[in-house]
mmCIF file of C-alpha atoms in Angstrom:
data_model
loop_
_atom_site.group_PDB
_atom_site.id
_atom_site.type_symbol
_atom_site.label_atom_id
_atom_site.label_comp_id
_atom_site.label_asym_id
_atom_site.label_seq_id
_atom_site.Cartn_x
_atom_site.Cartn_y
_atom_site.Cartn_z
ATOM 1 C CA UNK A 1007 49.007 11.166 79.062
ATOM 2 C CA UNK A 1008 51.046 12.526 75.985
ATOM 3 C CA UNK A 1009 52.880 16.018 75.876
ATOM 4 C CA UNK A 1010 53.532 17.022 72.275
ATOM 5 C CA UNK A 1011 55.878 20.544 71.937
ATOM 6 C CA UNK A 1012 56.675 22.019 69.112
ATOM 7 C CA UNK A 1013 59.030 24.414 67.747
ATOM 8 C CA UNK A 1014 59.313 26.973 66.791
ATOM 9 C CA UNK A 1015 56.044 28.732 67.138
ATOM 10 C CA UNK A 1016 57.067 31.013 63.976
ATOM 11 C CA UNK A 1017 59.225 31.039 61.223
ATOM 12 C CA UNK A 1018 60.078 32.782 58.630
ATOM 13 C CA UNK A 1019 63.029 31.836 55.592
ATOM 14 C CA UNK A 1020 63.994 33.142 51.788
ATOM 15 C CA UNK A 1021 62.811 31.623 49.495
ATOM 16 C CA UNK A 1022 64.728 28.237 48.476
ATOM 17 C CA UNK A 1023 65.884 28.157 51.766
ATOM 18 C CA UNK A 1024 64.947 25.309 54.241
ATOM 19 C CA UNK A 1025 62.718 25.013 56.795
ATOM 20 C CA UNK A 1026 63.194 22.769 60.002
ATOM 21 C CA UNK A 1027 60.045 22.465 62.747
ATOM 22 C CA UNK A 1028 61.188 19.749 65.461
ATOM 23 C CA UNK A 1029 58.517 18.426 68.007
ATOM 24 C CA UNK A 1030 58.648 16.253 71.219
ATOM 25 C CA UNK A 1031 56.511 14.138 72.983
ATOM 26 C CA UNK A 1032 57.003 12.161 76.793
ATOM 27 C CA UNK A 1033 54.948 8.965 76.082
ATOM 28 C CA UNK A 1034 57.418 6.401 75.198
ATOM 29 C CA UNK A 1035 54.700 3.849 73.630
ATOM 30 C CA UNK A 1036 53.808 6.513 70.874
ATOM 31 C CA UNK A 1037 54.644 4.796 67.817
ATOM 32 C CA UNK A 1038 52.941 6.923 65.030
ATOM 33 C CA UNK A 1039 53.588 10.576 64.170
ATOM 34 C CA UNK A 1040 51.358 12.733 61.377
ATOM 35 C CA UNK A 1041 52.758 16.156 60.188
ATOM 36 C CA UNK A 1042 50.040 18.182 59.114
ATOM 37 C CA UNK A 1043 49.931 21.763 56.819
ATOM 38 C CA UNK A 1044 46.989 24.203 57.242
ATOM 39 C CA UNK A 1045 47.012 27.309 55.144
ATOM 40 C CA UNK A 1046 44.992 30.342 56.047
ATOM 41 C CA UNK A 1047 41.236 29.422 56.316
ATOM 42 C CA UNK A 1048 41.464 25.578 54.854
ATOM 43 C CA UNK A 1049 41.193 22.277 56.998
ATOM 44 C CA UNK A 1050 44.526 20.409 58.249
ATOM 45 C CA UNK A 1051 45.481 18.252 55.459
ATOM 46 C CA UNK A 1052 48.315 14.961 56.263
ATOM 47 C CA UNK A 1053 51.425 15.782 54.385
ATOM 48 C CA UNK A 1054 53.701 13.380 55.909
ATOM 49 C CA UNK A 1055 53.666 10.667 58.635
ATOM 50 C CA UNK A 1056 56.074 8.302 60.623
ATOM 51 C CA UNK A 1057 55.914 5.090 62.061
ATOM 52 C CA UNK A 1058 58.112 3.870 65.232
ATOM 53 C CA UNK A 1059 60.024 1.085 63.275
ATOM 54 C CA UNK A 1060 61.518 3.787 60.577
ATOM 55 C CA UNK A 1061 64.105 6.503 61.328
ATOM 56 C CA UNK A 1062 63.589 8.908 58.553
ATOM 57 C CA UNK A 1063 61.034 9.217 55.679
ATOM 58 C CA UNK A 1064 60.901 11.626 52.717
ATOM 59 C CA UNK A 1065 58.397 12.964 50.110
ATOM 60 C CA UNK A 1066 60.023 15.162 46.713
ATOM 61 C CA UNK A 1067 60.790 18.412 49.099
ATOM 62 C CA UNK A 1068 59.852 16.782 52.792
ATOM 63 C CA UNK A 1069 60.920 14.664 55.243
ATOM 64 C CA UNK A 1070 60.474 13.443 58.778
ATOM 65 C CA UNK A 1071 63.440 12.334 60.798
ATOM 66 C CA UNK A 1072 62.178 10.092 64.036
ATOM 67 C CA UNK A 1073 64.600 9.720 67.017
ATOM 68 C CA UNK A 1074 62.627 7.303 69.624
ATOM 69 C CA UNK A 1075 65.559 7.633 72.070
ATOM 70 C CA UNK A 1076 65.418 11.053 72.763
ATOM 71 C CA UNK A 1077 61.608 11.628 71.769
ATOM 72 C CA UNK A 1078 61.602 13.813 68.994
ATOM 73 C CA UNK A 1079 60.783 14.352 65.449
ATOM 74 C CA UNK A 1080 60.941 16.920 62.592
ATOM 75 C CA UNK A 1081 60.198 18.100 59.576
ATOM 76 C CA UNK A 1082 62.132 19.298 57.100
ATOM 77 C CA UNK A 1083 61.298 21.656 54.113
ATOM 78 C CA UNK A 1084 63.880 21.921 51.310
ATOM 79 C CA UNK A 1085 63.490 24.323 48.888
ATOM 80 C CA UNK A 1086 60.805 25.962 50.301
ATOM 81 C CA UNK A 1087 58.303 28.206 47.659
ATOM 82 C CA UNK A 1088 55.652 31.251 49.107
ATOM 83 C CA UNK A 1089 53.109 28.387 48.419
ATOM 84 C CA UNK A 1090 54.685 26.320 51.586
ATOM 85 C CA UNK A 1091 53.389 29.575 53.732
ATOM 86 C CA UNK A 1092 51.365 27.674 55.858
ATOM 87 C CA UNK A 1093 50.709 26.425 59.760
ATOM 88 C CA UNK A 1094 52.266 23.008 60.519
ATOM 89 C CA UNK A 1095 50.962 21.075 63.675
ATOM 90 C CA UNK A 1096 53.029 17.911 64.429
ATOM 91 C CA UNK A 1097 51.003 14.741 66.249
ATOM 92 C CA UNK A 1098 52.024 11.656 68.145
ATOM 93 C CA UNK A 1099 49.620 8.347 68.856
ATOM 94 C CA UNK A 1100 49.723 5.651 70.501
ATOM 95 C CA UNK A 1101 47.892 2.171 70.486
ATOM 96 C CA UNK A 1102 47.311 2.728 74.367
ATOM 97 C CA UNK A 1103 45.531 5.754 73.550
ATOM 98 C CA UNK A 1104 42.381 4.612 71.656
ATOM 99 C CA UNK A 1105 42.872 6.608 68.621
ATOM 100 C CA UNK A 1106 43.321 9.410 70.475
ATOM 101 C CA UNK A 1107 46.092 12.015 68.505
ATOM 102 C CA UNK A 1108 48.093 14.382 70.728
ATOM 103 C CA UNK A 1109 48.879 17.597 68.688
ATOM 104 C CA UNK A 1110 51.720 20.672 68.941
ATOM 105 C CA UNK A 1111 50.963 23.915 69.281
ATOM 106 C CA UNK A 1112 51.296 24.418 65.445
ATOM 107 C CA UNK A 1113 54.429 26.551 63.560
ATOM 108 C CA UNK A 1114 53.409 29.737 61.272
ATOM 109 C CA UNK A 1115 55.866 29.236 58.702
ATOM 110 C CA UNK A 1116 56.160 31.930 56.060
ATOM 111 C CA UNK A 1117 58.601 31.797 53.218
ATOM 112 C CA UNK A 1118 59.974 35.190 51.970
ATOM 113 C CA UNK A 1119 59.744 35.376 48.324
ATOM 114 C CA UNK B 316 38.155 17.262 48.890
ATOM 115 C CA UNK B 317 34.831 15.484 49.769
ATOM 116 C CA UNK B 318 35.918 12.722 51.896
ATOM 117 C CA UNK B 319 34.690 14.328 54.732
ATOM 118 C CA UNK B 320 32.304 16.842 54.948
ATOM 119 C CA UNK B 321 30.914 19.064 57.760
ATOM 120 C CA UNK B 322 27.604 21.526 57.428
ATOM 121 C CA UNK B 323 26.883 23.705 58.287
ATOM 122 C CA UNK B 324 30.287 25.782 57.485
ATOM 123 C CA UNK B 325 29.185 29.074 59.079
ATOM 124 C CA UNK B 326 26.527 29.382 62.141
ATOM 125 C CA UNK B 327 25.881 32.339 64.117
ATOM 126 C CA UNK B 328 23.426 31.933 67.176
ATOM 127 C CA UNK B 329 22.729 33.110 70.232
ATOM 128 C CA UNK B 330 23.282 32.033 73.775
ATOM 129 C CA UNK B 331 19.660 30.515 74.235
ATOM 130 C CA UNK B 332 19.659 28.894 71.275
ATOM 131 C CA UNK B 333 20.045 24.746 69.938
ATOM 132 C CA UNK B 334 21.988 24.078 66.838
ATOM 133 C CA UNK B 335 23.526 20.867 65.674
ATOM 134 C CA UNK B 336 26.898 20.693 63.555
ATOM 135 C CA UNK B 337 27.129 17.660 61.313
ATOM 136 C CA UNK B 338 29.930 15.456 59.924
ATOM 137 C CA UNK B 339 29.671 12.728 57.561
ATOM 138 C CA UNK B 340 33.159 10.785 56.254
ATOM 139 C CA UNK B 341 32.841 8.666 52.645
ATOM 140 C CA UNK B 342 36.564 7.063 53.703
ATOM 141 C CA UNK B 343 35.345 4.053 55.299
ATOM 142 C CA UNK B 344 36.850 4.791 58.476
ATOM 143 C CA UNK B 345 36.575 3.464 62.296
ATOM 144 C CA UNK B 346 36.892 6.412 64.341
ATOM 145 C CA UNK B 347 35.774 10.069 64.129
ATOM 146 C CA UNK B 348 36.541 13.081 66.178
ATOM 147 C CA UNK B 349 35.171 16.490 67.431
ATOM 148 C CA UNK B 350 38.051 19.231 67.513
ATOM 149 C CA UNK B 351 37.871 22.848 68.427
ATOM 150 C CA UNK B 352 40.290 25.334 67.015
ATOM 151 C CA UNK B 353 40.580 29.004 68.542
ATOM 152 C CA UNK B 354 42.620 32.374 67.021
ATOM 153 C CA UNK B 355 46.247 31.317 68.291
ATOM 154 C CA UNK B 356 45.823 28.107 70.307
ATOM 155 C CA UNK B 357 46.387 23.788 69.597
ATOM 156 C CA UNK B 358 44.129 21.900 67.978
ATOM 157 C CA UNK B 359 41.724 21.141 71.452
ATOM 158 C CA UNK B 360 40.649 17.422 71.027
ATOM 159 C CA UNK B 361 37.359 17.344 72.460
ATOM 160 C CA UNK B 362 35.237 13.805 71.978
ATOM 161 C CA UNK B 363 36.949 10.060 69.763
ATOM 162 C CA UNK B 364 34.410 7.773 68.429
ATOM 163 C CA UNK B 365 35.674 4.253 67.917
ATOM 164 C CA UNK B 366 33.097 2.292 65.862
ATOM 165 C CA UNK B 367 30.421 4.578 67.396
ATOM 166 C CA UNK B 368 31.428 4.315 70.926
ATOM 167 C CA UNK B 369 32.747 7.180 72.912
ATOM 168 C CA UNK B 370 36.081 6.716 73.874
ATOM 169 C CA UNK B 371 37.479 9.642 75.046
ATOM 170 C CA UNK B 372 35.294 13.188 76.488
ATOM 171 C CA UNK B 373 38.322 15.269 77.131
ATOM 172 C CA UNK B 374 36.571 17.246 79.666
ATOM 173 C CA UNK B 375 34.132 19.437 77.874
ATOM 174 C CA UNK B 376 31.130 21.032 78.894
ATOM 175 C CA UNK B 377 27.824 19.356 78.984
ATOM 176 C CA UNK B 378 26.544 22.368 76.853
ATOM 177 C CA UNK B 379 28.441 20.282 73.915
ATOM 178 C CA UNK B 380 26.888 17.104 73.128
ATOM 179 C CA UNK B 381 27.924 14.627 70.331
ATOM 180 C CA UNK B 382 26.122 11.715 68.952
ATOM 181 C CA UNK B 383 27.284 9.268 67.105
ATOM 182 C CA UNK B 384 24.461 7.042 64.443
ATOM 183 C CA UNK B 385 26.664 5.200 62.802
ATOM 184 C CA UNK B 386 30.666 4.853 61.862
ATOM 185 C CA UNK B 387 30.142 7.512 58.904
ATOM 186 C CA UNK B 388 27.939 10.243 60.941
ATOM 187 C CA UNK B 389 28.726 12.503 63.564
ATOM 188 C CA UNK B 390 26.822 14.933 65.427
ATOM 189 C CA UNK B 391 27.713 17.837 68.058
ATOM 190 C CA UNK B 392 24.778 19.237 69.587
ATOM 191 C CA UNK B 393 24.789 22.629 70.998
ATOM 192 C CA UNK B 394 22.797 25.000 73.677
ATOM 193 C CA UNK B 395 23.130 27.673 75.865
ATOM 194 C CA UNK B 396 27.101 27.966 74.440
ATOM 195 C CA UNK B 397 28.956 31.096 75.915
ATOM 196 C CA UNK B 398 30.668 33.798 73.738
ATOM 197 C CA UNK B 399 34.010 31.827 74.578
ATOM 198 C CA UNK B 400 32.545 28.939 72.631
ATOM 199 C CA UNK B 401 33.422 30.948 69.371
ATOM 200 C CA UNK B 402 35.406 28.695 67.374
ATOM 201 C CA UNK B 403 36.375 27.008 64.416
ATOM 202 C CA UNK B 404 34.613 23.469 65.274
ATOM 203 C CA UNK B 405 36.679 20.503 62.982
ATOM 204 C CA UNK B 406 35.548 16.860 62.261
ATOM 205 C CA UNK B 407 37.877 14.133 61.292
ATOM 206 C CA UNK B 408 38.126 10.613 60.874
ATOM 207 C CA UNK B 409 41.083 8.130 60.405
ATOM 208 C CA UNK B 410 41.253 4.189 59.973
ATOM 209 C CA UNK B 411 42.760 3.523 62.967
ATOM 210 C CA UNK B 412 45.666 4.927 65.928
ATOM 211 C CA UNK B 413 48.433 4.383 63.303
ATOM 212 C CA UNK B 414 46.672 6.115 59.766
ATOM 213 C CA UNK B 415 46.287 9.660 59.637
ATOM 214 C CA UNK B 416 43.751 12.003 60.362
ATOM 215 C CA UNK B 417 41.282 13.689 57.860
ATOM 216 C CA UNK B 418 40.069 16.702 58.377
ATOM 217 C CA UNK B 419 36.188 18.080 57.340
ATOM 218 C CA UNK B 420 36.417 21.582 55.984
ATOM 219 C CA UNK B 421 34.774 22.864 59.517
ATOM 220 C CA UNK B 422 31.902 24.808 61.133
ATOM 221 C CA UNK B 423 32.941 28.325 62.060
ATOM 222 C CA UNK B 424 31.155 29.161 65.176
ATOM 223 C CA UNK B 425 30.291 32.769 66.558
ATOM 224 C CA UNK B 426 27.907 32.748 69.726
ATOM 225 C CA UNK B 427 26.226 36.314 70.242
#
């Protein structure tokens, strides 16, 4: 099956500063990859996602970069604000998988006002 | 958020005791799914619904039981649950393998 790791497991930055969490998974046929941000006591919400036929995707202040040759993928934070203090938990799927979403081990990031 | 929606949100009971957690998704989606989520580990996938069937039991106890009505409902069952069982219990749903995951607001969990 699918092996998602993520790093790092904690991380702090100023304010303004960026923030970079990078992720791998083994199973080559995974071909779609959620980011999602949970702050302190609220669900997982989607903040950014990935397909297999795109190498990079952004949204205002994040983006996902995709390498399918090596496995990986990350997210990147620009500009980060105490309001992006949150955990992050990166995902992979696969259509062999039956819906079935492999998740990291999550990333406490804190930004330093 | 009311897309999906989990109740009840807090539940304390003891070991000998039944309880059912229940999810319900307004989103129109295909598949739903039973996570739990303890102090400092992953997300623990536990049972995938694909238009009601079971697809996936990722190994969990027979003291956890889902059910599954329909494509908008979702049931876990519970008895005789251990102390370890303590948990932050999440429901989600998506379209399909390639659409993200929404997440229900959870049931936190303590077993006495």
């Amino acid at each position: 099956g699918e092996n998602v790791e993520q790093h790092p497991s904690t991380l702090s930055v100023q304010e303004g500063d960026s923030a970079v969490i990078k992720c791998t998974y083994s199973d080559s046929a995974s071909n779609y990859f959620p980011w999602y941000k949970q702050e302190l006591g609220k669900r997982p919400q989607l903040i950014i996602d990935i397909r297999s036929n795109v190498g990079e995707k952004k949204d205002q202040r994040i983006a996902v970069t995709l390498n399918k040759t090596a496995k990986h993928f990350s997210l990147h934070i620009t500009e980060t604000q105490p309001e992006d203090s949150a955990v992050y938990f990166c995902a992979a799927s696969s259509r062999n998988t039956g819906n079935q979403f492999y998740f990291g081990t999550g990333t406490s990031l804190t930004v330093i006002p | 958020e009311t897309g999906v929606t989990q109740t009840p949100r807090h539940l304390v009971m003891g070991m000998t005791n039944k309880k059912s957690l229940k999810c319900e998704q307004h989103l129109g989606h295909n598949a739903m799914y039973w996570y739990k989520q303890s102090a400092k580990k992953p997300l623990e996938l536990m049972f995938v619904y694909n238009f009601k069937e079971q697809t996936e039991n990722n190994s969990v106890p027979s003291r956890f039981s889902p059910e599954c009505p329909n494509s908008s409902h979702l049931f876990l069952h519970l008895h005789t649950l251990q102390p370890e069982d303590s948990a932050l219990y999440l429901c989600a749903s998506s379209q399909d393998q390639a659409a993200g995951q929404y997440f229900g607001p959870g049931t936190r969990l303590t077993v006495t």
